[in-house]
Amino acid sequence: MSVGHYENFPVGSLLVPRRLRGAVHAIYHFARFADDIADEGDADAGQRLAALQALRDELDLIAAGQPAQTVLMQRLAQAIAAHSLPLAPFYDLLSAFAQDVEKTRYQNFAELVDYCRRSANPVGRLMLALYGEHDAKSQAMSDGICTALQLINFWQDVAVDWQKGRVYIPQDDLARFHVSEAQIAAGDAGGAWPLLMEKEVRRALSMLEAGSPLALRLPGRLGMELRLIVLGGERILKKIHDSRGDVFTTRPRLNRQDWLAMIWQALTARFSRKKRRRA
């Protein structure tokens, strides 16, 4: 995920109240910096894990009420203190990024969802906490949306992730549809690839739809922001579906026409509910 990594999440947009923008930026910069440690540059695995451990050590200082050492973590500490943010989501993010350094394949969907639980869901929970939303039902729906967004990003970026040596499509699904990693390497969207991608699209859509009522429950700017996020996720999934899963030729992305339509739908609080055959 991204702006690049975190493009599916709000990052201090104009819809975020001014009083919260500093905290949103602090959370984003922490997540982006840690994600870049795992993904970018020429460092080896040991160096990447050591750098992530250094961030974890600074979180431990914050948890102990001691001053952080770096500007990045000092700003994060200020946001945590100002808004009484839980520390567990930050530790979860670091756990996921460390896993990215060491794990490049997922045997089944349950393994992938567990990764999403730590790589995506914490961001949603932190946003809820900033807005004072702490009830279990809202958190569960947020988790559904965030996991779906992470999955959507995986399906968008099959080719990009391959270049990084990673395959997020579960190995048992590849085997079930007789799709090899050589086919991914070749950018071949033929054979059973469309059927495989249809299955993955439906999985993400199911989670997105399960969480989408949260965007109607939440008031004001947060609700508006979340409606745009859900609608954007739906549109990306439709683009993948309409291309028969060919994310190799063109990476599906939102264009100006999409954004105009999404803004109208978000303002009128309408979601796509067209019946789709379940995989």
C-alpha atoms as an extended CHARMM CRD file, in Angstrom:
* protein
*
       279  EXT
         1         1  MET       CA              0.0000000000        0.0000000000        0.0000000000  PROA      1               0.0000000000
         2         2  SER       CA              1.2270000000        3.4290000000       -0.5420000000  PROA      2               0.0000000000
         3         3  VAL       CA              0.8170000000        6.8930000000       -1.5150000000  PROA      3               0.0000000000
         4         4  GLY       CA              2.6430000000        4.6030000000       -3.1970000000  PROA      4               0.0000000000
         5         5  HSD       CA              2.5120000000        2.4590000000       -0.0410000000  PROA      5               0.0000000000
         6         6  TYR       CA             -0.5660000000        3.9050000000        1.6800000000  PROA      6               0.0000000000
         7         7  GLU       CA             -2.6360000000        5.2050000000       -1.2330000000  PROA      7               0.0000000000
         8         8  ASN       CA             -5.8060000000        3.5420000000        0.0650000000  PROA      8               0.0000000000
         9         9  PHE       CA             -5.7740000000        5.4010000000        3.3750000000  PROA      9               0.0000000000
        10        10  PRO       CA             -6.4470000000        9.0460000000        4.2690000000  PROA      10              0.0000000000
        11        11  VAL       CA             -3.1890000000       10.9390000000        4.7240000000  PROA      11              0.0000000000
        12        12  GLY       CA             -4.0290000000       14.3030000000        6.2340000000  PROA      12              0.0000000000
        13        13  SER       CA             -6.3740000000       15.3510000000        3.4350000000  PROA      13              0.0000000000
        14        14  LEU       CA             -8.5370000000       18.4380000000        3.5940000000  PROA      14              0.0000000000
        15        15  LEU       CA            -11.3490000000       16.2420000000        4.8930000000  PROA      15              0.0000000000
        16        16  VAL       CA             -9.3770000000       15.5870000000        8.0840000000  PROA      16              0.0000000000
        17        17  PRO       CA            -10.0600000000       18.2930000000       10.7060000000  PROA      17              0.0000000000
        18        18  ARG       CA             -7.1240000000       20.6340000000       11.2100000000  PROA      18              0.0000000000
        19        19  ARG       CA             -6.7920000000       19.5640000000       14.8560000000  PROA      19              0.0000000000
        20        20  LEU       CA             -6.0380000000       15.9910000000       13.7460000000  PROA      20              0.0000000000
        21        21  ARG       CA             -3.8280000000       16.5810000000       10.7080000000  PROA      21              0.0000000000
        22        22  GLY       CA             -0.5750000000       16.6790000000       12.6460000000  PROA      22              0.0000000000
        23        23  ALA       CA             -1.3390000000       13.3360000000       14.2670000000  PROA      23              0.0000000000
        24        24  VAL       CA             -2.3950000000       11.7950000000       10.9490000000  PROA      24              0.0000000000
        25        25  HSD       CA              0.8420000000       12.9830000000        9.3670000000  PROA      25              0.0000000000
        26        26  ALA       CA              2.8730000000       11.5710000000       12.2710000000  PROA      26              0.0000000000
        27        27  ILE       CA              1.1850000000        8.1680000000       11.9170000000  PROA      27              0.0000000000
        28        28  TYR       CA              1.6160000000        8.1880000000        8.1610000000  PROA      28              0.0000000000
        29        29  HSD       CA              5.2880000000        9.1640000000        8.2640000000  PROA      29              0.0000000000
        30        30  PHE       CA              6.0030000000        6.4450000000       10.8170000000  PROA      30              0.0000000000
        31        31  ALA       CA              4.2460000000        3.8180000000        8.6940000000  PROA      31              0.0000000000
        32        32  ARG       CA              5.7960000000        5.0330000000        5.4520000000  PROA      32              0.0000000000
        33        33  PHE       CA              9.2990000000        5.1820000000        6.9260000000  PROA      33              0.0000000000
        34        34  ALA       CA              9.0280000000        1.6970000000        8.4170000000  PROA      34              0.0000000000
        35        35  ASP       CA              7.5560000000        0.3000000000        5.2010000000  PROA      35              0.0000000000
        36        36  ASP       CA             10.4000000000        1.8260000000        3.1910000000  PROA      36              0.0000000000
        37        37  ILE       CA             12.9080000000        0.1570000000        5.5070000000  PROA      37              0.0000000000
        38        38  ALA       CA             11.3770000000       -3.1920000000        4.5760000000  PROA      38              0.0000000000
        39        39  ASP       CA             10.9790000000       -2.4490000000        0.8550000000  PROA      39              0.0000000000
        40        40  GLU       CA             13.3090000000        0.1850000000       -0.5120000000  PROA      40              0.0000000000
        41        41  GLY       CA             17.0310000000        0.6030000000       -1.0650000000  PROA      41              0.0000000000
        42        42  ASP       CA             19.8860000000       -1.8990000000       -1.1470000000  PROA      42              0.0000000000
        43        43  ALA       CA             20.1280000000       -2.9420000000        2.5100000000  PROA      43              0.0000000000
        44        44  ASP       CA             20.3050000000       -6.6500000000        3.2380000000  PROA      44              0.0000000000
        45        45  ALA       CA             17.7690000000       -8.4860000000        5.3770000000  PROA      45              0.0000000000
        46        46  GLY       CA             19.8290000000       -8.1600000000        8.5430000000  PROA      46              0.0000000000
        47        47  GLN       CA             20.1840000000       -4.4080000000        8.1560000000  PROA      47              0.0000000000
        48        48  ARG       CA             16.4810000000       -3.9930000000        7.4690000000  PROA      48              0.0000000000
        49        49  LEU       CA             15.4910000000       -6.0130000000       10.5290000000  PROA      49              0.0000000000
        50        50  ALA       CA             17.9550000000       -4.0760000000       12.6910000000  PROA      50              0.0000000000
        51        51  ALA       CA             16.4810000000       -0.7620000000       11.5280000000  PROA      51              0.0000000000
        52        52  LEU       CA             12.9580000000       -1.9710000000       12.2950000000  PROA      52              0.0000000000
        53        53  GLN       CA             14.1350000000       -3.1580000000       15.7080000000  PROA      53              0.0000000000
        54        54  ALA       CA             15.4910000000        0.3330000000       16.3570000000  PROA      54              0.0000000000
        55        55  LEU       CA             11.9990000000        1.7320000000       15.7640000000  PROA      55              0.0000000000
        56        56  ARG       CA             10.5870000000       -0.9140000000       18.0820000000  PROA      56              0.0000000000
        57        57  ASP       CA             13.1080000000        0.1040000000       20.7470000000  PROA      57              0.0000000000
        58        58  GLU       CA             11.9390000000        3.7030000000       20.4340000000  PROA      58              0.0000000000
        59        59  LEU       CA              8.3300000000        2.5820000000       20.8240000000  PROA      59              0.0000000000
        60        60  ASP       CA              9.4290000000        0.8270000000       24.0070000000  PROA      60              0.0000000000
        61        61  LEU       CA             10.8360000000        4.1480000000       25.2390000000  PROA      61              0.0000000000
        62        62  ILE       CA              7.5230000000        5.8690000000       24.5040000000  PROA      62              0.0000000000
        63        63  ALA       CA              5.6460000000        3.0830000000       26.2890000000  PROA      63              0.0000000000
        64        64  ALA       CA              7.8980000000        3.5580000000       29.3130000000  PROA      64              0.0000000000
        65        65  GLY       CA              7.2490000000        7.3030000000       29.3580000000  PROA      65              0.0000000000
        66        66  GLN       CA             10.7870000000        8.1210000000       28.2580000000  PROA      66              0.0000000000
        67        67  PRO       CA             11.7250000000       10.5590000000       25.4570000000  PROA      67              0.0000000000
        68        68  ALA       CA             12.1760000000        9.1830000000       21.9530000000  PROA      68              0.0000000000
        69        69  GLN       CA             15.5230000000        9.6840000000       20.2740000000  PROA      69              0.0000000000
        70        70  THR       CA             14.6520000000       10.6420000000       16.6830000000  PROA      70              0.0000000000
        71        71  VAL       CA             12.5350000000       13.4760000000       15.3370000000  PROA      71              0.0000000000
        72        72  LEU       CA             10.2170000000       10.9830000000       13.6020000000  PROA      72              0.0000000000
        73        73  MET       CA              9.4680000000        9.1680000000       16.8350000000  PROA      73              0.0000000000
        74        74  GLN       CA              9.3320000000       12.3530000000       18.9090000000  PROA      74              0.0000000000
        75        75  ARG       CA              6.5220000000       13.6020000000       16.6730000000  PROA      75              0.0000000000
        76        76  LEU       CA              4.7960000000       10.2580000000       16.9220000000  PROA      76              0.0000000000
        77        77  ALA       CA              5.1260000000       10.3630000000       20.7130000000  PROA      77              0.0000000000
        78        78  GLN       CA              3.4910000000       13.8040000000       20.7520000000  PROA      78              0.0000000000
        79        79  ALA       CA              0.5580000000       12.4760000000       18.6880000000  PROA      79              0.0000000000
        80        80  ILE       CA              0.2100000000        9.4280000000       20.9370000000  PROA      80              0.0000000000
        81        81  ALA       CA              0.1780000000       11.5660000000       24.0670000000  PROA      81              0.0000000000
        82        82  ALA       CA             -2.1370000000       14.2380000000       22.6640000000  PROA      82              0.0000000000
        83        83  HSD       CA             -4.7700000000       11.7520000000       21.5320000000  PROA      83              0.0000000000
        84        84  SER       CA             -4.2440000000        8.8420000000       23.9540000000  PROA      84              0.0000000000
        85        85  LEU       CA             -3.4910000000        6.5170000000       21.0590000000  PROA      85              0.0000000000
        86        86  PRO       CA             -2.9310000000        2.8140000000       21.7540000000  PROA      86              0.0000000000
        87        87  LEU       CA              0.5740000000        1.5020000000       21.1180000000  PROA      87              0.0000000000
        88        88  ALA       CA             -0.4310000000       -1.9880000000       19.9590000000  PROA      88              0.0000000000
        89        89  PRO       CA             -1.2150000000       -0.8790000000       16.3650000000  PROA      89              0.0000000000
        90        90  PHE       CA              2.2900000000        0.5540000000       15.9690000000  PROA      90              0.0000000000
        91        91  TYR       CA              3.8770000000       -2.6640000000       17.1790000000  PROA      91              0.0000000000
        92        92  ASP       CA              1.6260000000       -4.6060000000       14.8040000000  PROA      92              0.0000000000
        93        93  LEU       CA              2.7860000000       -2.5000000000       11.8570000000  PROA      93              0.0000000000
        94        94  LEU       CA              6.4240000000       -3.1510000000       12.7100000000  PROA      94              0.0000000000
        95        95  SER       CA              5.6920000000       -6.8590000000       13.0020000000  PROA      95              0.0000000000
        96        96  ALA       CA              4.1640000000       -6.8720000000        9.5050000000  PROA      96              0.0000000000
        97        97  PHE       CA              7.0390000000       -4.9380000000        7.9730000000  PROA      97              0.0000000000
        98        98  ALA       CA              9.5640000000       -7.3020000000        9.5650000000  PROA      98              0.0000000000
        99        99  GLN       CA              7.5730000000      -10.1880000000        8.1120000000  PROA      99              0.0000000000
       100       100  ASP       CA              7.8800000000       -8.5890000000        4.6730000000  PROA      100             0.0000000000
       101       101  VAL       CA             11.6510000000       -8.8410000000        4.9850000000  PROA      101             0.0000000000
       102       102  GLU       CA             11.5800000000      -12.5660000000        5.7020000000  PROA      102             0.0000000000
       103       103  LYS       CA              8.3930000000      -13.9710000000        4.1480000000  PROA      103             0.0000000000
       104       104  THR       CA              7.6430000000      -13.7460000000        0.4300000000  PROA      104             0.0000000000
       105       105  ARG       CA              4.9340000000      -16.4060000000       -0.0420000000  PROA      105             0.0000000000
       106       106  TYR       CA              1.6280000000      -17.1970000000        1.6880000000  PROA      106             0.0000000000
       107       107  GLN       CA              0.3730000000      -20.7580000000        1.7350000000  PROA      107             0.0000000000
       108       108  ASN       CA             -3.3020000000      -19.9260000000        2.1670000000  PROA      108             0.0000000000
       109       109  PHE       CA             -5.7600000000      -17.0870000000        2.5750000000  PROA      109             0.0000000000
       110       110  ALA       CA             -5.7490000000      -17.3530000000        6.3760000000  PROA      110             0.0000000000
       111       111  GLU       CA             -2.0170000000      -16.5850000000        6.4340000000  PROA      111             0.0000000000
       112       112  LEU       CA             -2.5740000000      -13.5980000000        4.1830000000  PROA      112             0.0000000000
       113       113  VAL       CA             -5.4070000000      -12.2440000000        6.3390000000  PROA      113             0.0000000000
       114       114  ASP       CA             -3.2140000000      -12.5480000000        9.4210000000  PROA      114             0.0000000000
       115       115  TYR       CA             -0.6210000000      -10.4120000000        7.6550000000  PROA      115             0.0000000000
       116       116  CYS       CA             -3.3130000000       -7.8500000000        6.7570000000  PROA      116             0.0000000000
       117       117  ARG       CA             -4.4190000000       -7.8310000000       10.3970000000  PROA      117             0.0000000000
       118       118  ARG       CA             -1.0250000000       -6.3530000000       11.2440000000  PROA      118             0.0000000000
       119       119  SER       CA             -0.1430000000       -4.4420000000        8.0650000000  PROA      119             0.0000000000
       120       120  ALA       CA             -3.4570000000       -2.6690000000        7.3440000000  PROA      120             0.0000000000
       121       121  ASN       CA             -5.9670000000       -2.9240000000       10.1780000000  PROA      121             0.0000000000
       122       122  PRO       CA             -3.8330000000       -0.9040000000       12.6440000000  PROA      122             0.0000000000
       123       123  VAL       CA             -4.1090000000        2.1930000000       10.4490000000  PROA      123             0.0000000000
       124       124  GLY       CA             -7.9050000000        2.0510000000       10.5020000000  PROA      124             0.0000000000
       125       125  ARG       CA             -7.9890000000        1.4880000000       14.2480000000  PROA      125             0.0000000000
       126       126  LEU       CA             -5.6930000000        4.4490000000       14.8130000000  PROA      126             0.0000000000
       127       127  MET       CA             -7.9050000000        6.6670000000       12.6710000000  PROA      127             0.0000000000
       128       128  LEU       CA            -10.9450000000        5.5800000000       14.6790000000  PROA      128             0.0000000000
       129       129  ALA       CA             -9.0900000000        6.3390000000       17.9150000000  PROA      129             0.0000000000
       130       130  LEU       CA             -8.2160000000        9.8270000000       16.6860000000  PROA      130             0.0000000000
       131       131  TYR       CA            -11.9070000000       10.4870000000       16.1600000000  PROA      131             0.0000000000
       132       132  GLY       CA            -12.8570000000        9.0010000000       19.5470000000  PROA      132             0.0000000000
       133       133  GLU       CA            -14.4890000000        5.8750000000       18.1010000000  PROA      133             0.0000000000
       134       134  HSD       CA            -13.5870000000        2.8690000000       20.2690000000  PROA      134             0.0000000000
       135       135  ASP       CA            -16.5380000000        0.4580000000       20.1310000000  PROA      135             0.0000000000
       136       136  ALA       CA            -15.8860000000       -3.1170000000       19.0580000000  PROA      136             0.0000000000
       137       137  LYS       CA            -18.4050000000       -3.0750000000       16.2080000000  PROA      137             0.0000000000
       138       138  SER       CA            -16.7850000000       -0.0550000000       14.5560000000  PROA      138             0.0000000000
       139       139  GLN       CA            -13.3540000000       -1.6140000000       14.9580000000  PROA      139             0.0000000000
       140       140  ALA       CA            -14.5250000000       -4.8880000000       13.3900000000  PROA      140             0.0000000000
       141       141  MET       CA            -16.0070000000       -3.0850000000       10.3860000000  PROA      141             0.0000000000
       142       142  SER       CA            -12.8710000000       -0.9660000000       10.0590000000  PROA      142             0.0000000000
       143       143  ASP       CA            -10.8000000000       -4.1590000000       10.0550000000  PROA      143             0.0000000000
       144       144  GLY       CA            -12.9230000000       -5.5160000000        7.2100000000  PROA      144             0.0000000000
       145       145  ILE       CA            -12.4140000000       -2.3840000000        5.1360000000  PROA      145             0.0000000000
       146       146  CYS       CA             -8.6760000000       -2.1980000000        5.8300000000  PROA      146             0.0000000000
       147       147  THR       CA             -8.0500000000       -5.8670000000        5.0680000000  PROA      147             0.0000000000
       148       148  ALA       CA            -10.0210000000       -5.4730000000        1.8440000000  PROA      148             0.0000000000
       149       149  LEU       CA             -7.9590000000       -2.4190000000        0.8550000000  PROA      149             0.0000000000
       150       150  GLN       CA             -4.7370000000       -4.3160000000        1.4810000000  PROA      150             0.0000000000
       151       151  LEU       CA             -5.9840000000       -7.2080000000       -0.6540000000  PROA      151             0.0000000000
       152       152  ILE       CA             -7.0170000000       -4.7950000000       -3.4110000000  PROA      152             0.0000000000
       153       153  ASN       CA             -3.5200000000       -3.3350000000       -3.3560000000  PROA      153             0.0000000000
       154       154  PHE       CA             -2.0660000000       -6.8470000000       -3.6690000000  PROA      154             0.0000000000
       155       155  TRP       CA             -4.2770000000       -7.6230000000       -6.6770000000  PROA      155             0.0000000000
       156       156  GLN       CA             -3.3590000000       -4.2780000000       -8.2860000000  PROA      156             0.0000000000
       157       157  ASP       CA              0.3230000000       -4.8840000000       -7.7630000000  PROA      157             0.0000000000
       158       158  VAL       CA              0.8600000000       -8.5230000000       -8.6990000000  PROA      158             0.0000000000
       159       159  ALA       CA              3.4680000000       -7.4770000000      -11.2740000000  PROA      159             0.0000000000
       160       160  VAL       CA              5.0980000000       -4.8850000000       -8.9960000000  PROA      160             0.0000000000
       161       161  ASP       CA              5.3690000000       -7.3390000000       -6.1070000000  PROA      161             0.0000000000
       162       162  TRP       CA              6.8250000000       -9.9870000000       -8.4110000000  PROA      162             0.0000000000
       163       163  GLN       CA              9.6880000000       -7.6130000000       -9.1550000000  PROA      163             0.0000000000
       164       164  LYS       CA             10.3230000000       -7.4460000000       -5.3970000000  PROA      164             0.0000000000
       165       165  GLY       CA             10.3570000000      -11.2400000000       -5.1780000000  PROA      165             0.0000000000
       166       166  ARG       CA              6.9540000000      -11.4650000000       -3.4930000000  PROA      166             0.0000000000
       167       167  VAL       CA              3.7520000000      -13.2960000000       -4.3540000000  PROA      167             0.0000000000
       168       168  TYR       CA              0.7390000000      -12.4640000000       -2.2090000000  PROA      168             0.0000000000
       169       169  ILE       CA             -1.7550000000      -14.6340000000       -4.0730000000  PROA      169             0.0000000000
       170       170  PRO       CA             -2.0960000000      -17.6910000000       -1.8110000000  PROA      170             0.0000000000
       171       171  GLN       CA             -0.0930000000      -20.6710000000       -2.9920000000  PROA      171             0.0000000000
       172       172  ASP       CA             -3.0220000000      -23.0570000000       -2.6090000000  PROA      172             0.0000000000
       173       173  ASP       CA             -5.1210000000      -20.8450000000       -4.9110000000  PROA      173             0.0000000000
       174       174  LEU       CA             -2.3680000000      -20.8350000000       -7.5320000000  PROA      174             0.0000000000
       175       175  ALA       CA             -2.2810000000      -24.6300000000       -7.3620000000  PROA      175             0.0000000000
       176       176  ARG       CA             -6.0710000000      -24.9660000000       -7.4730000000  PROA      176             0.0000000000
       177       177  PHE       CA             -6.2840000000      -22.9200000000      -10.6730000000  PROA      177             0.0000000000
       178       178  HSD       CA             -3.1030000000      -24.4090000000      -12.1530000000  PROA      178             0.0000000000
       179       179  VAL       CA             -1.4080000000      -21.0210000000      -12.3710000000  PROA      179             0.0000000000
       180       180  SER       CA              2.3660000000      -21.0960000000      -12.0120000000  PROA      180             0.0000000000
       181       181  GLU       CA              4.6970000000      -18.3720000000      -10.8250000000  PROA      181             0.0000000000
       182       182  ALA       CA              6.3020000000      -18.5730000000      -14.2580000000  PROA      182             0.0000000000
       183       183  GLN       CA              3.0060000000      -17.2760000000      -15.6540000000  PROA      183             0.0000000000
       184       184  ILE       CA              3.1650000000      -14.3120000000      -13.2730000000  PROA      184             0.0000000000
       185       185  ALA       CA              6.7710000000      -13.6700000000      -14.2950000000  PROA      185             0.0000000000
       186       186  ALA       CA              5.7070000000      -13.6680000000      -17.9510000000  PROA      186             0.0000000000
       187       187  GLY       CA              2.7940000000      -11.2920000000      -17.3000000000  PROA      187             0.0000000000
       188       188  ASP       CA              0.4870000000      -13.8960000000      -18.8390000000  PROA      188             0.0000000000
       189       189  ALA       CA             -3.1880000000      -13.2330000000      -18.0820000000  PROA      189             0.0000000000
       190       190  GLY       CA             -4.3670000000      -16.2380000000      -20.0900000000  PROA      190             0.0000000000
       191       191  GLY       CA             -5.5290000000      -19.7060000000      -19.1220000000  PROA      191             0.0000000000
       192       192  ALA       CA             -7.2340000000      -19.8750000000      -15.7330000000  PROA      192             0.0000000000
       193       193  TRP       CA             -5.7680000000      -16.5430000000      -14.5880000000  PROA      193             0.0000000000
       194       194  PRO       CA             -9.0860000000      -14.6610000000      -15.0060000000  PROA      194             0.0000000000
       195       195  LEU       CA            -10.8670000000      -17.2700000000      -12.8670000000  PROA      195             0.0000000000
       196       196  LEU       CA             -8.2080000000      -17.0340000000      -10.1670000000  PROA      196             0.0000000000
       197       197  MET       CA             -8.3980000000      -13.2510000000      -10.0870000000  PROA      197             0.0000000000
       198       198  GLU       CA            -12.1850000000      -13.3490000000      -10.0430000000  PROA      198             0.0000000000
       199       199  LYS       CA            -11.9920000000      -15.4370000000       -6.8720000000  PROA      199             0.0000000000
       200       200  GLU       CA             -9.5860000000      -13.0050000000       -5.2370000000  PROA      200             0.0000000000
       201       201  VAL       CA            -11.6550000000       -9.9910000000       -6.3170000000  PROA      201             0.0000000000
       202       202  ARG       CA            -14.7850000000      -11.5060000000       -4.7670000000  PROA      202             0.0000000000
       203       203  ARG       CA            -12.9690000000      -12.1720000000       -1.5160000000  PROA      203             0.0000000000
       204       204  ALA       CA            -11.8770000000       -8.5500000000       -1.2460000000  PROA      204             0.0000000000
       205       205  LEU       CA            -15.3030000000       -7.2740000000       -2.2900000000  PROA      205             0.0000000000
       206       206  SER       CA            -17.0220000000       -9.3960000000        0.3500000000  PROA      206             0.0000000000
       207       207  MET       CA            -14.8400000000       -7.8970000000        3.0950000000  PROA      207             0.0000000000
       208       208  LEU       CA            -15.2500000000       -4.3760000000        1.7430000000  PROA      208             0.0000000000
       209       209  GLU       CA            -19.0460000000       -4.6880000000        1.6570000000  PROA      209             0.0000000000
       210       210  ALA       CA            -19.1270000000       -6.1720000000        5.1610000000  PROA      210             0.0000000000
       211       211  GLY       CA            -17.3020000000       -3.1520000000        6.5340000000  PROA      211             0.0000000000
       212       212  SER       CA            -18.9130000000       -0.4740000000        4.3760000000  PROA      212             0.0000000000
       213       213  PRO       CA            -21.8360000000        0.3290000000        6.7570000000  PROA      213             0.0000000000
       214       214  LEU       CA            -19.2380000000        1.9620000000        8.9960000000  PROA      214             0.0000000000
       215       215  ALA       CA            -18.8650000000        4.7340000000        6.4110000000  PROA      215             0.0000000000
       216       216  LEU       CA            -22.5660000000        5.5230000000        6.8110000000  PROA      216             0.0000000000
       217       217  ARG       CA            -22.5190000000        5.2840000000       10.6020000000  PROA      217             0.0000000000
       218       218  LEU       CA            -19.6300000000        7.6770000000       11.1730000000  PROA      218             0.0000000000
       219       219  PRO       CA            -20.4650000000       11.3780000000       11.1420000000  PROA      219             0.0000000000
       220       220  GLY       CA            -18.9780000000       14.3420000000        9.3570000000  PROA      220             0.0000000000
       221       221  ARG       CA            -15.6380000000       14.3930000000        7.6460000000  PROA      221             0.0000000000
       222       222  LEU       CA            -14.5710000000       10.9270000000        8.8080000000  PROA      222             0.0000000000
       223       223  GLY       CA            -17.6800000000        9.3860000000        7.3050000000  PROA      223             0.0000000000
       224       224  MET       CA            -17.1340000000       11.2900000000        4.0570000000  PROA      224             0.0000000000
       225       225  GLU       CA            -13.4790000000       10.2410000000        3.8710000000  PROA      225             0.0000000000
       226       226  LEU       CA            -14.3620000000        6.6270000000        4.5420000000  PROA      226             0.0000000000
       227       227  ARG       CA            -17.1390000000        6.6360000000        1.9350000000  PROA      227             0.0000000000
       228       228  LEU       CA            -14.6290000000        7.8200000000       -0.6640000000  PROA      228             0.0000000000
       229       229  ILE       CA            -12.2080000000        5.0800000000        0.3670000000  PROA      229             0.0000000000
       230       230  VAL       CA            -14.8460000000        2.3510000000        0.1120000000  PROA      230             0.0000000000
       231       231  LEU       CA            -16.1060000000        3.6440000000       -3.2190000000  PROA      231             0.0000000000
       232       232  GLY       CA            -12.5400000000        3.8120000000       -4.5280000000  PROA      232             0.0000000000
       233       233  GLY       CA            -11.9480000000        0.2220000000       -3.4950000000  PROA      233             0.0000000000
       234       234  GLU       CA            -15.1210000000       -0.8790000000       -5.2520000000  PROA      234             0.0000000000
       235       235  ARG       CA            -14.0630000000        0.8660000000       -8.4500000000  PROA      235             0.0000000000
       236       236  ILE       CA            -10.5940000000       -0.6640000000       -8.4660000000  PROA      236             0.0000000000
       237       237  LEU       CA            -12.1210000000       -4.1090000000       -8.0150000000  PROA      237             0.0000000000
       238       238  LYS       CA            -14.5030000000       -3.4410000000      -10.8920000000  PROA      238             0.0000000000
       239       239  LYS       CA            -11.5920000000       -2.4270000000      -13.0950000000  PROA      239             0.0000000000
       240       240  ILE       CA             -9.7770000000       -5.6540000000      -12.2520000000  PROA      240             0.0000000000
       241       241  HSD       CA            -12.9610000000       -7.6230000000      -12.9330000000  PROA      241             0.0000000000
       242       242  ASP       CA            -13.6420000000       -5.8360000000      -16.2270000000  PROA      242             0.0000000000
       243       243  SER       CA            -10.0750000000       -6.4760000000      -17.4270000000  PROA      243             0.0000000000
       244       244  ARG       CA            -10.5000000000      -10.2000000000      -16.6430000000  PROA      244             0.0000000000
       245       245  GLY       CA             -7.7480000000       -9.8550000000      -14.1080000000  PROA      245             0.0000000000
       246       246  ASP       CA             -5.1470000000       -8.4880000000      -16.4920000000  PROA      246             0.0000000000
       247       247  VAL       CA             -3.1880000000       -6.3170000000      -14.0690000000  PROA      247             0.0000000000
       248       248  PHE       CA             -0.0360000000       -6.8580000000      -16.1290000000  PROA      248             0.0000000000
       249       249  THR       CA             -0.9160000000       -4.7410000000      -19.1660000000  PROA      249             0.0000000000
       250       250  THR       CA             -2.1980000000       -1.7900000000      -17.1330000000  PROA      250             0.0000000000
       251       251  ARG       CA             -2.2440000000       -1.3060000000      -13.3800000000  PROA      251             0.0000000000
       252       252  PRO       CA             -5.8300000000       -0.3850000000      -12.4650000000  PROA      252             0.0000000000
       253       253  ARG       CA             -6.0370000000        3.0690000000      -10.9290000000  PROA      253             0.0000000000
       254       254  LEU       CA             -8.5970000000        5.8010000000      -10.3040000000  PROA      254             0.0000000000
       255       255  ASN       CA             -8.9190000000        8.5920000000      -12.8520000000  PROA      255             0.0000000000
       256       256  ARG       CA            -10.5940000000       12.0020000000      -12.7800000000  PROA      256             0.0000000000
       257       257  GLN       CA            -13.9230000000       10.6010000000      -13.9480000000  PROA      257             0.0000000000
       258       258  ASP       CA            -13.8280000000        8.0320000000      -11.1620000000  PROA      258             0.0000000000
       259       259  TRP       CA            -13.1520000000       10.7030000000       -8.5700000000  PROA      259             0.0000000000
       260       260  LEU       CA            -16.0090000000       12.9250000000       -9.7600000000  PROA      260             0.0000000000
       261       261  ALA       CA            -18.4230000000        9.9950000000       -9.6140000000  PROA      261             0.0000000000
       262       262  MET       CA            -17.1310000000        8.9130000000       -6.2030000000  PROA      262             0.0000000000
       263       263  ILE       CA            -17.4930000000       12.3910000000       -4.7260000000  PROA      263             0.0000000000
       264       264  TRP       CA            -21.0900000000       12.5450000000       -5.9330000000  PROA      264             0.0000000000
       265       265  GLN       CA            -21.8580000000        9.1050000000       -4.5020000000  PROA      265             0.0000000000
       266       266  ALA       CA            -20.1470000000        9.9320000000       -1.2130000000  PROA      266             0.0000000000
       267       267  LEU       CA            -22.1000000000       13.1630000000       -0.8830000000  PROA      267             0.0000000000
       268       268  THR       CA            -25.3620000000       11.3600000000       -1.5370000000  PROA      268             0.0000000000
       269       269  ALA       CA            -24.2640000000        8.3900000000        0.6200000000  PROA      269             0.0000000000
       270       270  ARG       CA            -24.8970000000        5.7850000000       -2.0230000000  PROA      270             0.0000000000
       271       271  PHE       CA            -22.9250000000        2.5620000000       -2.3720000000  PROA      271             0.0000000000
       272       272  SER       CA            -22.8460000000        0.0560000000       -5.1640000000  PROA      272             0.0000000000
       273       273  ARG       CA            -24.9080000000       -2.9440000000       -4.1400000000  PROA      273             0.0000000000
       274       274  LYS       CA            -25.2160000000       -4.7390000000       -7.4570000000  PROA      274             0.0000000000
       275       275  LYS       CA            -25.5770000000       -8.4750000000       -6.9460000000  PROA      275             0.0000000000
       276       276  ARG       CA            -22.4820000000      -10.4250000000       -7.8480000000  PROA      276             0.0000000000
       277       277  ARG       CA            -22.1760000000      -14.1760000000       -8.1010000000  PROA      277             0.0000000000
       278       278  ARG       CA            -20.0600000000      -15.4710000000       -5.2170000000  PROA      278             0.0000000000
       279       279  ALA       CA            -17.0200000000      -17.5750000000       -5.9960000000  PROA      279             0.0000000000
